[in-house]
Amino acid sequence: MTRIPHETSGEPNHLRALTLDRLRRRTSMKWRTYPEDVLPLWVAEMDVPLAEPVVRAVTDALDLGDTGYPAGTAYAEALAAFAEKRWNRDGLAVERTAIVPDVMLGVVEMLRLVTGNGDAVVVNPPVYPPFYQFIAHMDRRVVEAPLGPDGRIDPVVLEESFRQAVASGSRAAYLLCSPHNPTGVVHTAEELSAVAALAERYGVRVVADEIHAPLVVGGTDFVPYLSVPGAERGLSLMSASKAWNLAGLKAALAIAGPGAAADLARMPEEVGHGPSHVGIIAHTAALHDGVAWLDALLTGLDSNRRLLADLLAERLPAIRYRPGDATYLAWLDCRALGLGDDPADVFLHRGRVALNSGLPFGTGGAGHVRLNLAASPEVITEAVRRMTAALR
C-alpha cells in the first residue's frame, strides 16, 4: 500500500500553532456553544490553521468574484487522484460521482434512492448521532446491529439485523460508518467483504459514510467499501471536510459502484445545486495540494493519542480508552467512575470541560464520552486535569 510517510511532510505540528485566545475569537459552534470558562473538546472542529493551498484557492476565487454555482468534475478528479495515491485505489470512476451539499445530506439522498417511507436502515451503535436523527426525519426506522465487545462489526449480529430489516418484504439499507465514529475503528478488507456478501444475500443496499477516510494513522490501511468484491451495488459518501477542517465550506461527493450507477443517476438535479462553489474549490485544493499538511496533522494526532492514553493511565486509570486507528475522536468508557449514564454532564458542570455525551450514540453509549483530540497537547493536558478535579 503506497502512503506518504507522515514524518516526511516537512510541516510543523498544526495542533500547536494557535493559542486559546486566538481560537476563542472563532464564531463557530465549538467556540460559541459554551461560556468562555469551559474548555471545548466536543464537536468535530479542529484547533488548526487552514492549509495554505486551501487559503490560497479560496482567496483567489474571492478575488475573481468566482462565487457562482458549482460546475464540472474537478472535485471528483482530485478525490480520484488522492484515492489512487493514498489507498492504492485506481477504480474511483469520476463518471459515477455526483456533488452533494455535505456527507449527511448526501446520505439522506442516497437512502431516498434505495429505500422508501417506513423501510429499515441498519446502523452499528455506538455510532454518530445524526444517523439516528436523519433516519427518523426521513420516516425510516432504525434497526441496530451493535458493535462487538472489541468495537468491531459482529457479522452474526449484522446478519440477524439484516434478517429483521427485510422480514416484512420491504427494502432495507445499511448505513455503514467507515472509519467508525466514535471508536476510530478502521474496517478491514475481510470485514467489508463479509458485509458485502451479507448485503447481497439479504438484498440490503449499503450506503457508506467514509468522511473520516483521510484521517487514518500511518501503518493502517483504509479500504474503500466500493473496492471490495461484492460491493458493486453500494454507494459511498466522501469529503475533505473532516480531514482539512472545512465543515463551514460545504461540499461532498456521492460515489456509486458499477451496479448502483443507475440509482445515482436518479438523484434529482437540484441536489447538485446545494454544495457551495467556494466549498468545492476549497475541497479540491485540499485533496490536490494539501497532502503534506494532512500528514503533519496525522503525526500530531498520533502524538495526542499517546498523550491522552498516558494521562488517563496516570490520573484517571478507571477510564478505559482504546486508541483508534482513525479520526481525531477518542471514545472513553467512564462506567467504572460511577458517574451514571451521562458522565459528560459531570465533567461539564464540575470540571468545565465540554465532551460529547455517549447517550445519543445509541446502544453502548451510556457511561461513555467522546473527546476531540484535535487540540494542542496543552489543552488536552488541561482537559484531563479538569476531568480529574471533577471527581474530587
Coordinates of C-alpha atoms in Angstrom, one line a residue:
M1 CA 0.0 0.0 0.0
T2 CA 1.5 3.3 -1.1
R3 CA 1.2 6.0 1.6
I4 CA 3.3 9.2 2.1
P5 CA 5.1 8.8 5.5
H6 CA 3.9 11.3 8.0
E7 CA 7.5 12.1 9.1
T8 CA 8.4 13.5 5.7
S9 CA 5.8 16.1 5.5
G10 CA 8.2 18.9 6.4
E11 CA 5.5 20.9 8.1
P12 CA 5.2 21.9 11.8
N13 CA 2.6 20.4 14.1
H14 CA -0.6 22.4 13.3
L15 CA -2.1 21.5 16.6
R16 CA 0.5 23.7 18.3
A17 CA 0.0 26.7 16.0
L18 CA -2.9 28.6 17.6
T19 CA -3.3 30.0 21.1
L20 CA -6.5 29.6 23.1
D21 CA -7.0 33.4 22.9
R22 CA -6.9 33.2 19.1
L23 CA -9.2 30.2 19.0
R24 CA -11.8 31.9 21.2
R25 CA -12.1 34.6 18.5
R26 CA -13.8 32.0 16.3
T27 CA -17.6 32.2 16.0
S28 CA -18.3 28.6 15.1
M29 CA -20.3 26.1 17.1
K30 CA -17.3 24.8 19.0
W31 CA -16.4 28.2 20.4
R32 CA -19.9 29.7 20.9
T33 CA -22.0 27.0 22.5
Y34 CA -20.5 27.2 26.0
P35 CA -19.2 30.0 28.2
E36 CA -15.6 31.0 27.9
D37 CA -14.6 29.2 31.1
V38 CA -15.5 25.9 29.5
L39 CA -12.8 24.0 27.6
P40 CA -14.5 22.7 24.4
L41 CA -13.4 19.3 23.3
W42 CA -16.6 18.1 21.8
V43 CA -17.9 18.8 18.3
A44 CA -15.7 17.7 15.3
E45 CA -13.9 21.0 14.7
M46 CA -10.1 21.1 14.8
D47 CA -7.9 23.7 16.5
V48 CA -5.7 24.3 13.5
P49 CA -4.9 26.9 10.9
L50 CA -6.2 26.1 7.4
A51 CA -3.9 24.5 4.9
E52 CA -2.2 27.2 2.9
P53 CA -3.3 25.7 -0.5
V54 CA -6.9 26.0 0.7
V55 CA -6.5 29.6 1.8
R56 CA -4.8 30.5 -1.5
A57 CA -7.5 28.8 -3.6
V58 CA -10.4 30.4 -1.7
T59 CA -8.7 33.8 -1.7
D60 CA -8.1 33.6 -5.4
A61 CA -11.7 32.7 -6.0
L62 CA -12.9 35.7 -3.9
D63 CA -10.5 38.0 -5.8
L64 CA -12.0 36.8 -9.0
G65 CA -15.6 37.0 -7.7
D66 CA -15.8 33.3 -8.5
T67 CA -18.7 32.8 -6.2
G68 CA -21.4 31.4 -8.5
Y69 CA -22.9 28.0 -9.0
P70 CA -20.8 24.8 -9.0
A71 CA -19.9 23.1 -12.2
G72 CA -17.5 20.5 -13.5
T73 CA -15.8 17.4 -12.1
A74 CA -12.6 18.9 -10.6
Y75 CA -13.5 17.8 -7.1
A76 CA -14.2 14.2 -8.2
E77 CA -11.0 14.2 -10.2
A78 CA -9.0 15.4 -7.2
L79 CA -10.5 12.7 -5.0
A80 CA -9.8 10.0 -7.5
A81 CA -6.2 11.1 -7.7
F82 CA -5.9 11.2 -3.9
A83 CA -7.5 7.7 -3.6
E84 CA -5.1 6.3 -6.1
K85 CA -2.0 7.6 -4.3
R86 CA -3.3 7.2 -0.7
W87 CA -5.2 4.0 -0.8
N88 CA -3.8 2.4 -4.0
R89 CA -7.3 2.6 -5.4
D90 CA -7.5 3.3 -9.2
G91 CA -11.2 2.4 -9.6
L92 CA -12.9 5.6 -8.5
A93 CA -14.8 6.4 -11.6
V94 CA -15.4 10.1 -11.9
E95 CA -18.4 9.4 -14.2
R96 CA -20.1 7.6 -11.3
T97 CA -19.9 10.6 -8.9
A98 CA -22.2 13.5 -8.0
I99 CA -21.7 16.5 -5.8
V100 CA -23.9 16.8 -2.8
P101 CA -24.2 19.5 -0.1
D102 CA -22.4 17.6 2.6
V103 CA -21.9 14.0 3.7
M104 CA -25.1 13.7 5.9
L105 CA -27.3 15.3 3.3
G106 CA -25.7 13.1 0.7
V107 CA -26.5 10.1 2.9
V108 CA -30.1 11.2 3.0
E109 CA -30.3 11.4 -0.7
M110 CA -28.7 8.0 -1.2
L111 CA -31.1 6.4 1.3
R112 CA -34.0 8.0 -0.6
L113 CA -32.8 6.3 -3.8
V114 CA -32.7 2.8 -2.3
T115 CA -35.4 2.8 0.4
G116 CA -38.9 4.2 0.9
N117 CA -41.0 5.5 3.8
G118 CA -41.2 3.0 6.7
D119 CA -38.2 1.0 5.4
A120 CA -35.4 -0.1 7.7
V121 CA -31.9 1.3 7.9
V122 CA -29.4 -0.7 9.9
V123 CA -26.7 1.1 11.9
N124 CA -23.9 -0.1 14.2
P125 CA -24.1 1.6 17.6
P126 CA -22.5 3.3 19.3
V127 CA -22.4 5.5 16.2
Y128 CA -22.6 9.1 15.0
P129 CA -25.8 10.5 16.5
P130 CA -27.1 12.3 13.3
F131 CA -27.5 8.8 11.8
Y132 CA -30.5 8.4 14.1
Q133 CA -31.8 11.9 13.7
F134 CA -31.7 11.9 9.9
I135 CA -33.1 8.4 9.5
A136 CA -36.1 9.3 11.8
H137 CA -36.6 12.6 9.9
M138 CA -36.8 10.7 6.6
D139 CA -39.6 8.4 8.0
R140 CA -37.3 5.4 8.0
R141 CA -36.9 3.1 11.0
V142 CA -33.6 2.3 12.7
V143 CA -32.5 -1.3 13.2
E144 CA -29.5 -1.6 15.5
A145 CA -26.7 -4.0 15.0
P146 CA -24.4 -3.2 17.9
L147 CA -20.7 -3.5 17.6
G148 CA -19.0 -6.4 19.4
P149 CA -17.1 -6.1 22.6
D150 CA -13.9 -5.5 20.6
G151 CA -15.6 -2.5 18.9
R152 CA -15.8 -4.2 15.6
I153 CA -18.7 -5.2 13.3
D154 CA -20.1 -8.5 14.6
P155 CA -21.2 -10.5 11.4
V156 CA -23.6 -12.7 13.4
V157 CA -25.4 -9.7 14.8
L158 CA -25.3 -7.9 11.5
E159 CA -26.9 -10.8 9.7
E160 CA -29.7 -11.0 12.3
S161 CA -30.3 -7.3 11.8
F162 CA -30.4 -7.7 8.1
R163 CA -32.9 -10.5 8.5
Q164 CA -35.1 -8.3 10.7
A165 CA -34.8 -5.4 8.3
V166 CA -36.2 -7.3 5.3
A167 CA -38.6 -9.6 7.2
S168 CA -41.7 -7.7 6.0
G169 CA -40.6 -7.9 2.4
S170 CA -39.7 -4.2 2.3
R171 CA -36.5 -2.7 1.1
A172 CA -33.7 -2.0 3.5
A173 CA -30.3 -0.2 3.7
Y174 CA -27.2 -0.5 5.9
L175 CA -25.6 2.9 6.8
L176 CA -22.0 1.9 7.3
C177 CA -19.7 4.3 9.2
S178 CA -16.2 3.7 7.8
P179 CA -13.9 4.5 9.6
H180 CA -16.2 4.3 12.6
N181 CA -17.2 7.3 14.6
P182 CA -16.8 7.4 17.6
T183 CA -14.4 4.5 18.1
G184 CA -11.9 5.2 15.4
V185 CA -12.0 1.6 14.2
V186 CA -10.9 1.0 10.6
H187 CA -12.7 -1.9 9.0
T188 CA -10.6 -4.4 7.2
A189 CA -10.9 -5.7 3.7
E190 CA -12.1 -9.1 5.1
E191 CA -14.8 -7.4 7.3
L192 CA -16.0 -5.3 4.4
S193 CA -16.1 -8.2 2.1
A194 CA -18.2 -10.1 4.6
V195 CA -20.6 -7.0 4.8
A196 CA -20.9 -7.0 1.0
A197 CA -21.7 -10.7 0.9
L198 CA -24.4 -10.4 3.6
A199 CA -25.9 -7.4 2.0
E200 CA -26.2 -9.2 -1.3
R201 CA -27.6 -12.3 0.3
Y202 CA -30.4 -10.3 2.0
G203 CA -30.9 -7.6 -0.7
V204 CA -29.8 -4.8 1.7
R205 CA -28.3 -1.8 0.0
V206 CA -25.1 -0.4 1.6
V207 CA -24.5 3.3 1.9
A208 CA -21.0 4.0 3.4
D209 CA -20.2 7.3 5.2
E210 CA -16.4 7.5 4.6
I211 CA -15.9 11.1 5.6
H212 CA -13.0 10.2 8.0
A213 CA -11.1 8.1 5.4
P214 CA -8.2 10.5 5.1
L215 CA -7.7 10.5 8.9
V216 CA -6.2 7.0 9.2
V217 CA -2.9 6.6 11.1
G218 CA 0.3 5.5 9.4
G219 CA 0.6 1.8 9.1
T220 CA -3.2 1.2 8.9
D221 CA -4.8 0.6 5.5
F222 CA -8.1 2.3 4.8
V223 CA -10.2 0.1 2.4
P224 CA -12.9 2.0 0.5
Y225 CA -16.1 0.0 0.7
L226 CA -16.7 0.1 -3.1
S227 CA -13.3 -1.5 -3.7
V228 CA -14.2 -4.9 -2.1
P229 CA -15.7 -7.8 -4.0
G230 CA -19.5 -7.8 -4.0
A231 CA -19.8 -4.1 -3.2
E232 CA -20.8 -3.2 -6.8
R233 CA -24.3 -2.1 -5.7
G234 CA -23.0 0.1 -2.9
L235 CA -23.0 3.8 -2.6
S236 CA -20.4 5.9 -0.8
L237 CA -20.1 9.5 0.5
M238 CA -16.7 11.2 0.8
S239 CA -15.5 14.7 1.6
A240 CA -12.3 16.6 2.5
S241 CA -14.4 18.2 5.3
K242 CA -13.2 16.4 8.4
A243 CA -9.5 15.9 7.4
W244 CA -8.9 19.6 6.4
N245 CA -11.4 21.3 8.9
L246 CA -13.7 22.5 6.2
A247 CA -17.1 21.9 7.8
G248 CA -18.1 25.5 7.1
L249 CA -17.3 25.2 3.4
K250 CA -20.0 22.7 2.4
A251 CA -19.2 20.1 -0.3
A252 CA -19.2 16.4 -0.6
L253 CA -19.2 13.6 -3.2
A254 CA -21.6 10.7 -3.7
I255 CA -19.9 7.8 -5.4
A256 CA -21.7 4.8 -6.9
G257 CA -20.4 1.3 -7.5
P258 CA -20.9 -0.1 -11.1
G259 CA -24.2 -1.7 -10.0
A260 CA -25.5 1.5 -8.4
A261 CA -24.8 3.9 -11.3
A262 CA -28.5 3.9 -12.4
D263 CA -29.6 4.7 -8.8
L264 CA -27.2 7.7 -8.6
A265 CA -28.4 8.9 -12.0
R266 CA -31.9 9.2 -10.5
M267 CA -30.8 11.7 -7.9
P268 CA -32.7 15.0 -8.5
E269 CA -30.6 17.6 -10.4
E270 CA -31.4 20.2 -7.8
V271 CA -29.4 18.3 -5.1
G272 CA -26.2 19.3 -7.0
H273 CA -27.1 22.9 -6.6
G274 CA -26.7 22.6 -2.8
P275 CA -22.9 22.5 -2.4
S276 CA -21.0 25.7 -2.1
H277 CA -19.0 26.5 -5.2
V278 CA -16.3 28.0 -3.0
G279 CA -16.5 24.9 -0.8
I280 CA -15.8 22.7 -3.8
I281 CA -12.8 24.9 -4.7
A282 CA -11.5 24.5 -1.1
H283 CA -12.0 20.7 -1.0
T284 CA -10.4 20.3 -4.4
A285 CA -7.4 22.3 -3.3
A286 CA -7.1 20.3 -0.1
L287 CA -7.1 16.9 -1.9
H288 CA -4.8 18.1 -4.7
D289 CA -2.3 20.2 -2.8
G290 CA -2.9 19.6 0.9
V291 CA -1.3 16.2 1.4
A292 CA 1.8 17.5 3.2
W293 CA -0.4 19.5 5.6
L294 CA -2.5 16.4 6.2
D295 CA 0.5 14.2 7.0
A296 CA 1.7 16.8 9.5
L297 CA -1.7 16.8 11.1
L298 CA -1.7 13.0 11.3
T299 CA 1.6 13.0 13.1
G300 CA 0.3 15.5 15.6
L301 CA -2.8 13.4 16.2
D302 CA -0.7 10.3 16.7
S303 CA 1.2 12.1 19.4
N304 CA -2.1 13.3 21.0
R305 CA -3.5 9.8 21.2
R306 CA -0.4 8.6 23.1
L307 CA -0.5 11.7 25.3
L308 CA -4.2 11.1 26.2
A309 CA -3.5 7.4 26.9
D310 CA -0.6 8.3 29.2
L311 CA -2.5 11.0 31.0
L312 CA -5.5 8.7 31.6
A313 CA -3.4 5.9 32.8
E314 CA -1.7 8.2 35.3
R315 CA -4.6 10.3 36.5
L316 CA -7.8 8.5 35.6
P317 CA -6.9 4.8 35.4
A318 CA -10.6 3.8 35.8
I319 CA -11.4 5.2 32.4
R320 CA -10.9 2.7 29.6
Y321 CA -9.5 4.1 26.4
R322 CA -8.6 2.1 23.3
P323 CA -6.9 4.4 20.8
G324 CA -8.5 4.1 17.4
D325 CA -6.7 3.9 14.1
A326 CA -8.6 6.8 12.5
T327 CA -10.5 10.1 13.2
Y328 CA -9.4 12.6 15.8
L329 CA -12.0 11.4 18.3
A330 CA -11.4 9.4 21.5
W331 CA -14.2 7.1 22.9
L332 CA -13.8 6.9 26.6
D333 CA -15.5 4.3 28.8
C334 CA -16.2 6.0 32.1
R335 CA -18.6 3.5 33.6
A336 CA -16.1 2.5 36.4
L337 CA -16.1 6.0 37.7
G338 CA -19.7 5.6 39.0
L339 CA -20.9 8.8 37.3
G340 CA -24.1 7.3 35.9
D341 CA -25.2 7.2 32.3
D342 CA -24.0 10.7 31.4
P343 CA -20.5 11.4 32.7
A344 CA -20.2 14.2 30.2
D345 CA -22.7 16.2 32.3
V346 CA -20.5 15.8 35.4
F347 CA -17.3 16.8 33.5
L348 CA -19.1 19.9 32.2
H349 CA -20.6 21.2 35.4
R350 CA -17.9 20.2 37.8
G351 CA -14.8 20.3 35.6
R352 CA -15.8 22.9 33.0
V353 CA -14.7 20.7 30.1
A354 CA -17.2 20.0 27.3
L355 CA -17.3 16.5 25.9
N356 CA -19.9 14.7 23.8
S357 CA -22.3 12.6 25.9
G358 CA -22.3 8.9 24.9
L359 CA -26.1 8.6 25.2
P360 CA -27.0 10.0 21.7
F361 CA -24.7 7.4 20.1
G362 CA -27.2 4.7 20.8
T363 CA -26.9 1.3 22.4
G364 CA -23.5 1.0 24.1
G365 CA -23.2 4.8 24.6
A366 CA -24.3 5.0 28.2
G367 CA -21.4 5.8 30.6
H368 CA -19.2 6.9 27.8
V369 CA -18.0 10.3 26.5
R370 CA -16.3 11.3 23.2
L371 CA -13.3 13.6 23.4
N372 CA -12.0 15.7 20.4
L373 CA -8.2 15.1 20.2
A374 CA -7.6 17.8 17.6
A375 CA -6.3 20.3 20.1
S376 CA -3.0 21.3 21.4
P377 CA -1.2 18.9 23.9
E378 CA -1.5 21.7 26.5
V379 CA -5.3 21.8 26.0
I380 CA -5.6 18.0 26.3
T381 CA -3.5 18.0 29.4
E382 CA -5.6 20.7 30.9
A383 CA -8.8 18.8 30.0
V384 CA -7.6 15.7 31.8
R385 CA -6.7 17.8 34.8
R386 CA -10.2 19.3 34.9
M387 CA -11.8 15.9 34.5
T388 CA -9.7 14.6 37.4
A389 CA -10.7 17.6 39.5
A390 CA -14.4 17.0 38.7
L391 CA -14.2 13.7 40.6
R392 CA -12.9 15.2 43.9

